[in-house]
Short mmCIF file of C-alpha atoms and ligand atoms in Angstrom, two decimals:
data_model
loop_
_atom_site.label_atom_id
_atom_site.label_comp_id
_atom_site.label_asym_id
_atom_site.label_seq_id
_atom_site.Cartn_x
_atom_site.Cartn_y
_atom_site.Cartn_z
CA UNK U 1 2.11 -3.77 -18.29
CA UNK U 2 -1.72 -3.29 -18.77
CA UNK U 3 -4.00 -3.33 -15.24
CA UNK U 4 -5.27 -6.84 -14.39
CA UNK U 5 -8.76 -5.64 -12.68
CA UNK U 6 -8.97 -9.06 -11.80
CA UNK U 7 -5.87 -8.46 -9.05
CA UNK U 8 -6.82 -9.32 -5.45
CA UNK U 9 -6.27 -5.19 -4.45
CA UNK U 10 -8.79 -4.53 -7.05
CA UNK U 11 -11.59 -6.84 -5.81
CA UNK U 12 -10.80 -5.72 -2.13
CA UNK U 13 -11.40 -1.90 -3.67
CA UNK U 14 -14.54 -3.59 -5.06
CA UNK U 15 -15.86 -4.80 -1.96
CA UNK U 16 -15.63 -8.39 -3.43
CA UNK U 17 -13.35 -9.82 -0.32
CA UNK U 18 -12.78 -8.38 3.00
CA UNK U 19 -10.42 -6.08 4.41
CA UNK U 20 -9.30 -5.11 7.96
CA UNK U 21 -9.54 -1.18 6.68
CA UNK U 22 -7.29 1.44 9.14
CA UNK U 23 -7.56 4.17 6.39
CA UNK U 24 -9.73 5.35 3.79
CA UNK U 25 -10.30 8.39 1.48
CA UNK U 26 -11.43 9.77 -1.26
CA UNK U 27 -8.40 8.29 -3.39
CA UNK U 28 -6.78 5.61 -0.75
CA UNK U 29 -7.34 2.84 0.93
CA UNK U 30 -5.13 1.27 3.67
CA UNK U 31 -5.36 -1.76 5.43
CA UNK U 32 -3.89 -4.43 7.70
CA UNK U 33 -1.62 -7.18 5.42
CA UNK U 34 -2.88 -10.73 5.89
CA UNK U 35 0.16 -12.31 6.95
CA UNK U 36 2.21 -9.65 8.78
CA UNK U 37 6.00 -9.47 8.63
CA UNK U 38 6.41 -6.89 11.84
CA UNK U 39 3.90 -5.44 14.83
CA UNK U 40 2.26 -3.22 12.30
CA UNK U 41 2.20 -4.02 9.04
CA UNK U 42 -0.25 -1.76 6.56
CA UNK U 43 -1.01 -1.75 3.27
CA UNK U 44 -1.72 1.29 1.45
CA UNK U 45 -3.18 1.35 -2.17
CA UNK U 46 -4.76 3.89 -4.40
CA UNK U 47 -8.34 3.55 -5.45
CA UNK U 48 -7.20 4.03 -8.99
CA UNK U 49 -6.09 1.56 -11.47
CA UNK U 50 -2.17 1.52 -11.26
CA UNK U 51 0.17 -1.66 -11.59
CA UNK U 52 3.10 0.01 -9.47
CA UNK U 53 4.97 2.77 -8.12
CA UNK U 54 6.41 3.81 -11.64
CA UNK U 55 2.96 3.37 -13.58
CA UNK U 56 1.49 5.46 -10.17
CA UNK U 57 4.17 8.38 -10.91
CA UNK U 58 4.01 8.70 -14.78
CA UNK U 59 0.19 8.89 -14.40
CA UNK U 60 -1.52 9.45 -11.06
CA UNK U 61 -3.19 13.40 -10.49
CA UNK U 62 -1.42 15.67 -8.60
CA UNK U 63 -4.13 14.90 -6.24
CA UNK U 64 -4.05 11.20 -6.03
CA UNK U 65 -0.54 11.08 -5.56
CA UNK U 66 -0.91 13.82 -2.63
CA UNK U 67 -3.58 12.23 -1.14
CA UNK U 68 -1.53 8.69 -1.25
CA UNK U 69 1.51 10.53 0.71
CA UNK U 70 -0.03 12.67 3.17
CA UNK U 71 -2.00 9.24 4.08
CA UNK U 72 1.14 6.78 4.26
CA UNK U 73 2.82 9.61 7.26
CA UNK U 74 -0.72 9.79 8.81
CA UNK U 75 -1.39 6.15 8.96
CA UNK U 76 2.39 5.90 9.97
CA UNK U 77 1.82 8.41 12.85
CA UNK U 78 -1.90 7.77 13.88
CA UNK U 79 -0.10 4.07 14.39
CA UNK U 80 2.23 5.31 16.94
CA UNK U 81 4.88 4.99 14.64
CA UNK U 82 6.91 8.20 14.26
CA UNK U 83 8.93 8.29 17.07
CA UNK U 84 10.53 5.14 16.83
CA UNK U 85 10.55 4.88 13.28
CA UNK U 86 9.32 2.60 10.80
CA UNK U 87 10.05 1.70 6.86
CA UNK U 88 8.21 1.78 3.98
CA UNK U 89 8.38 -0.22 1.01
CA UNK U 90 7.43 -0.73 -2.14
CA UNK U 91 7.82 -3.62 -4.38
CA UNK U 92 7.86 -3.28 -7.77
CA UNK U 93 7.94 -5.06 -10.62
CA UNK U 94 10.16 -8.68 -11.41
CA UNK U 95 13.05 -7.83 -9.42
CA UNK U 96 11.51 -5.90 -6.90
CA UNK U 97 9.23 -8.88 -6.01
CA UNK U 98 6.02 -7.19 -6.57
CA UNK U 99 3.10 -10.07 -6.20
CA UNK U 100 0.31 -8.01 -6.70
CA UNK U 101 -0.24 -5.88 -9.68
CA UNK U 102 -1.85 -2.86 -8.11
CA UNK U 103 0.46 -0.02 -6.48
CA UNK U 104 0.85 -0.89 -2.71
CA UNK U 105 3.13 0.60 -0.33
CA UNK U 106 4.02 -2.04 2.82
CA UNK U 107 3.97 0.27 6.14
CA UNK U 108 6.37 -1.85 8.68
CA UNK U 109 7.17 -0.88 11.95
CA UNK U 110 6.55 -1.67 15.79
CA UNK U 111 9.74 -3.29 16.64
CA UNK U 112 13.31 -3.04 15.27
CA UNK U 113 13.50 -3.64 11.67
CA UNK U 114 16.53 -5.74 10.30
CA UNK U 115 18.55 -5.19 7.40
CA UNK U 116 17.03 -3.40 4.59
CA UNK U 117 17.92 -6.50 2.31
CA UNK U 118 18.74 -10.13 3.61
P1 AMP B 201 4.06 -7.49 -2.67
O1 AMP B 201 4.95 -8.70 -2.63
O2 AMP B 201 4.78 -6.20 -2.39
O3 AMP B 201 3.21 -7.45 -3.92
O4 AMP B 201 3.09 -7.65 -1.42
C1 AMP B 201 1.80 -8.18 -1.47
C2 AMP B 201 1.29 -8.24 -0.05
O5 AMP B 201 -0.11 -8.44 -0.08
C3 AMP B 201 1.88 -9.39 0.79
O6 AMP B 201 2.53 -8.83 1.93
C4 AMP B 201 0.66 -10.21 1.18
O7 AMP B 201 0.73 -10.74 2.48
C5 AMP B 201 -0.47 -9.20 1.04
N1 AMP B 201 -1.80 -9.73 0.79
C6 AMP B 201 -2.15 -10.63 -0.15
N2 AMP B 201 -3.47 -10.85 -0.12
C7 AMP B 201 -3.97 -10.06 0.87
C8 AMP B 201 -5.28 -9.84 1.39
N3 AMP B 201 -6.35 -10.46 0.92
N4 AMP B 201 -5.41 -8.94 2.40
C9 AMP B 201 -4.34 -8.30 2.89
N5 AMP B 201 -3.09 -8.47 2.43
C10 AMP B 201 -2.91 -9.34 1.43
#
């Protein structure tokens, strides 16, 4: 699947709508999701051009796809977060119910988290 720039991740990276930033870097960008679906819900994206986790893996630099992991335990734990616990998700794809086409990974946590699937 070929990058749709026109994705709404890719205009918040452009500065085209707002964000409520909790994180950014050189190579990531994190911030809060617009309808939240626990206490703290982040997104976190990479500032490069990838549709999803998979097209993030085959093709990412070794130091974009550090920078993306040390940043989804910092947020976690700069969020209070760690001791509790929290999940992290990420859609992908048709079946995984990915709605937007740029990597993402959904930071959940505050409160007791239910089933992994309904
Ligand atoms: P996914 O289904 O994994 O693609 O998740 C997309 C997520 O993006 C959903 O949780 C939406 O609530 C969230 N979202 C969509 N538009 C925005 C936006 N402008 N700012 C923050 N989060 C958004």
């Amino acid at each position: 699947m070929a990058y749709d720039d026109q994705n709404i991740f890719a205009k918040i990276l452009r500065g085209e709508i707002p964000n409520d930033t909790v994180y950014e870097d050189e190579h990531v960008l994190a911030f809060n999701d617009i309808a939240p679906q626990a206490p703290v819900h982040v997104l976190v994206i990479p500032k490069g051009a990838y549709v999803s986790i998979d097209d993030f893996g085959a093709k990412a630099s070794a130091d974009e796809i550090a920078a993306f992991y040390r940043s989804v335990s910092k947020i976690a734990r700069d969020a209070g977060l760690s001791e509790d616990g929290y999940r992290v998700i990420a859609n992908t794809g048709g079946h995984g119910g990915q709605e937007v086409p740029h990597f993402h990974a959904h930071i959940l946590g505050g409160k007791k988290l239910g089933a992994m699937l309904p």
